[in-house]
Structures are given as C-alpha cells and as structure tokens.
mmCIF file of C-alpha atoms in Angstrom:
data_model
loop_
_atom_site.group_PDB
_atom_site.id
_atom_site.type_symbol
_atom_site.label_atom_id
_atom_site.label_comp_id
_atom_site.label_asym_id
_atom_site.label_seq_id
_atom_site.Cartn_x
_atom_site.Cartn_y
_atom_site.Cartn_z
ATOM 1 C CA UNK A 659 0.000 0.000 0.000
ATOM 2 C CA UNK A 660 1.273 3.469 -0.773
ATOM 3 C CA UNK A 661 0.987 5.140 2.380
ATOM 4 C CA UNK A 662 2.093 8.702 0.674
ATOM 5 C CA UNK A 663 -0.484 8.640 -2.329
ATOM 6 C CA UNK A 664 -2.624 12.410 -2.386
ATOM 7 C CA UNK A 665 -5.745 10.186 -2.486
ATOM 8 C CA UNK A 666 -4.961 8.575 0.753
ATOM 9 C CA UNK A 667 -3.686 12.080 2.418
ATOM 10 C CA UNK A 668 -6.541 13.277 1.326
ATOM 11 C CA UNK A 669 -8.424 10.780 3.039
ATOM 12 C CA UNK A 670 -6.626 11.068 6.312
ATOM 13 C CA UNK A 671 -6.909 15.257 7.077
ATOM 14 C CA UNK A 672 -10.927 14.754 6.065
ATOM 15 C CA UNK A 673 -10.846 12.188 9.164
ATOM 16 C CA UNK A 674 -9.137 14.014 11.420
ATOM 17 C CA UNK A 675 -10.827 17.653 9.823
ATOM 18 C CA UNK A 676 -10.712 20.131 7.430
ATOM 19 C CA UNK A 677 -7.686 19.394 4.843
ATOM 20 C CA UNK A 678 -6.520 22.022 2.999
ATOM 21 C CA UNK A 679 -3.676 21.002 1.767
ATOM 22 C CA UNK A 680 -0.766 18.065 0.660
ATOM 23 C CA UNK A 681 2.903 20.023 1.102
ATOM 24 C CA UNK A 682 4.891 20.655 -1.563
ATOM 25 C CA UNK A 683 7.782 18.251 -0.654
ATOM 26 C CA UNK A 684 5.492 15.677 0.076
ATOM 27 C CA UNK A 685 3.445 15.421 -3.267
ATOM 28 C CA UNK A 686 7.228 15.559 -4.749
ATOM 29 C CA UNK A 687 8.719 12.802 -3.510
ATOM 30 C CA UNK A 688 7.117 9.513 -3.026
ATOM 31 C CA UNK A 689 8.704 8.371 -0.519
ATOM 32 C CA UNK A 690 10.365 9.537 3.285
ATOM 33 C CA UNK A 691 9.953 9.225 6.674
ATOM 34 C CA UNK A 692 6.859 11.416 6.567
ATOM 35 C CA UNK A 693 4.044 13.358 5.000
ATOM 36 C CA UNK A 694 2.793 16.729 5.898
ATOM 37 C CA UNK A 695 -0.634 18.317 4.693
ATOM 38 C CA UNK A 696 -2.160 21.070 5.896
ATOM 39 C CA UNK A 697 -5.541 21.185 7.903
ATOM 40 C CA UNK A 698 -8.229 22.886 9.984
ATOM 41 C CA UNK A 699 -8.550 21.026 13.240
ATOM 42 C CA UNK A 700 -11.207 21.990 15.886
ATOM 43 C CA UNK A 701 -8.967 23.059 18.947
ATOM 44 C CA UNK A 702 -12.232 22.040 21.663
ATOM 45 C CA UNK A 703 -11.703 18.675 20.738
ATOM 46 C CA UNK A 704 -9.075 16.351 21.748
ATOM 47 C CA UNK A 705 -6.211 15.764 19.497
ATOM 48 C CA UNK A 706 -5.836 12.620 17.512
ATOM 49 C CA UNK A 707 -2.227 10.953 17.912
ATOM 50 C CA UNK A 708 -2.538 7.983 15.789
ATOM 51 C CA UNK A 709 -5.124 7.283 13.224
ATOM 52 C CA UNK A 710 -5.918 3.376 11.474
ATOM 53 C CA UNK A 711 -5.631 3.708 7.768
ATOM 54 C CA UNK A 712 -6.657 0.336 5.968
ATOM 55 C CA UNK A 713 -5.296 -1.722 8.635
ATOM 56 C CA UNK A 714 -2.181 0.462 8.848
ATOM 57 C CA UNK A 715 -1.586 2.631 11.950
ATOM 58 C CA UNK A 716 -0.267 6.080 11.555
ATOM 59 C CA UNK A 717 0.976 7.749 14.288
ATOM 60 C CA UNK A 718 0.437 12.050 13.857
ATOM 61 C CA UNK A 719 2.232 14.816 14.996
ATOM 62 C CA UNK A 720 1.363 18.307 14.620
ATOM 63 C CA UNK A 721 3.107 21.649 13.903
ATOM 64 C CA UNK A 722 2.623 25.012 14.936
ATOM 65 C CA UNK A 723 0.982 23.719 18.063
ATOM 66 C CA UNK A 724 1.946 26.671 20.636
ATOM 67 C CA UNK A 725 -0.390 25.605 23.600
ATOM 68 C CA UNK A 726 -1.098 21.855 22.789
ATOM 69 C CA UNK A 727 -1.095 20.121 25.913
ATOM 70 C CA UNK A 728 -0.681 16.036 24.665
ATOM 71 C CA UNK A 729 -1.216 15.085 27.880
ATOM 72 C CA UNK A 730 -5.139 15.773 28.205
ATOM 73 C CA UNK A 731 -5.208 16.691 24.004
ATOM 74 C CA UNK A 732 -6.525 19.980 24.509
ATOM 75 C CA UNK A 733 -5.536 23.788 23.277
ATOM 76 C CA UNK A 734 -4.377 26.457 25.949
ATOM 77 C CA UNK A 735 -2.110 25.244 27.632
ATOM 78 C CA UNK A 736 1.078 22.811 27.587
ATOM 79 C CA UNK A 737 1.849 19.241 28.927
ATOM 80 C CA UNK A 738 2.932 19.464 32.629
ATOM 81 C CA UNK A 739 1.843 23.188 33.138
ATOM 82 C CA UNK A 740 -1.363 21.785 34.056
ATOM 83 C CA UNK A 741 -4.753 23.062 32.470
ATOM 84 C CA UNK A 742 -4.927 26.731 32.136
ATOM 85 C CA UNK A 743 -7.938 27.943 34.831
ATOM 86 C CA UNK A 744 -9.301 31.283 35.514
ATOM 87 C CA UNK A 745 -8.891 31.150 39.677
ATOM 88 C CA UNK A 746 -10.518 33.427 42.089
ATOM 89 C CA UNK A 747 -9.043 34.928 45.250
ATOM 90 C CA UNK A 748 -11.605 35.502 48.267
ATOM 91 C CA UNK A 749 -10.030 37.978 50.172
ATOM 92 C CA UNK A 750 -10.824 36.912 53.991
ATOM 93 C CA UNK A 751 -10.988 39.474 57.041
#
C-alpha cells in the first residue's frame, strides 16, 4: 500500500478535519519518513495521535501547536503546566 499517495492524504486530514492542503515536498517525492498536509482542526476537541488507515496505523504529529497540551489533548495550555484555569481569590478578614 502506498501510504504517501494524495488520495490517501486526502483521506486522512478529512478524518481528522478540514484538509486544505498536501505540502509541496510531500506530493514531490514519493517516498520519506513522513508526510505533511495542511488542515483545519477543531482546537475544543481532543487531538488525535494515531489514526488506522486500511489496517495500517499512523501515528500524527502536529506543527505550529503553541499551547497543545498532549497530555489531556486539549488547546491552551502545555503538557505538565497543568490546564490553564481562571482562579478566584476571596479575600478573607
């Protein structure tokens, strides 16, 4: 199975959201180490680290992930600075 084919890319960003794109490199060459495409993912949800293809389990990373905590799989904050709450101080007298 050709695990780098734009068909099957394709296939993968629409599970995991909105894909936009295959990169340039990628497309290029048919073979590597990885593939990269470009895609809309909602942030609310958790994030998907691996993904079964056809029998064939793909394990994801992501770029341009800032405040991606893998831990929990959630946006705004980052793995071991714990989730990112809004606390309240009650001032005692």
């Amino acid at each position: 199975i050709e695990l780098y084919h734009d068909c099957l890319l394709w296939r993968v960003g629409n599970k995991l959201g909105t894909m936009l794109k295959i990169d340039k490199l990628t497309s290029i060459h048919s073979r590597g180490r990885f593939a990269r495409i470009c895609m809309e993912i909602n942030l609310s949800k958790k994030l998907v680290l691996k993904i079964d293809i056809m029998g064939h389990v793909l394990n994801l990373e992501y770029e341009g992930h800032h405040s991606v905590c893998f831990s929990c799989g959630k946006y705004g904050h980052r793995q071991g600075q714990g989730a990112m709450k809004t606390r309240t101080k009650i001032r005692t007298t």
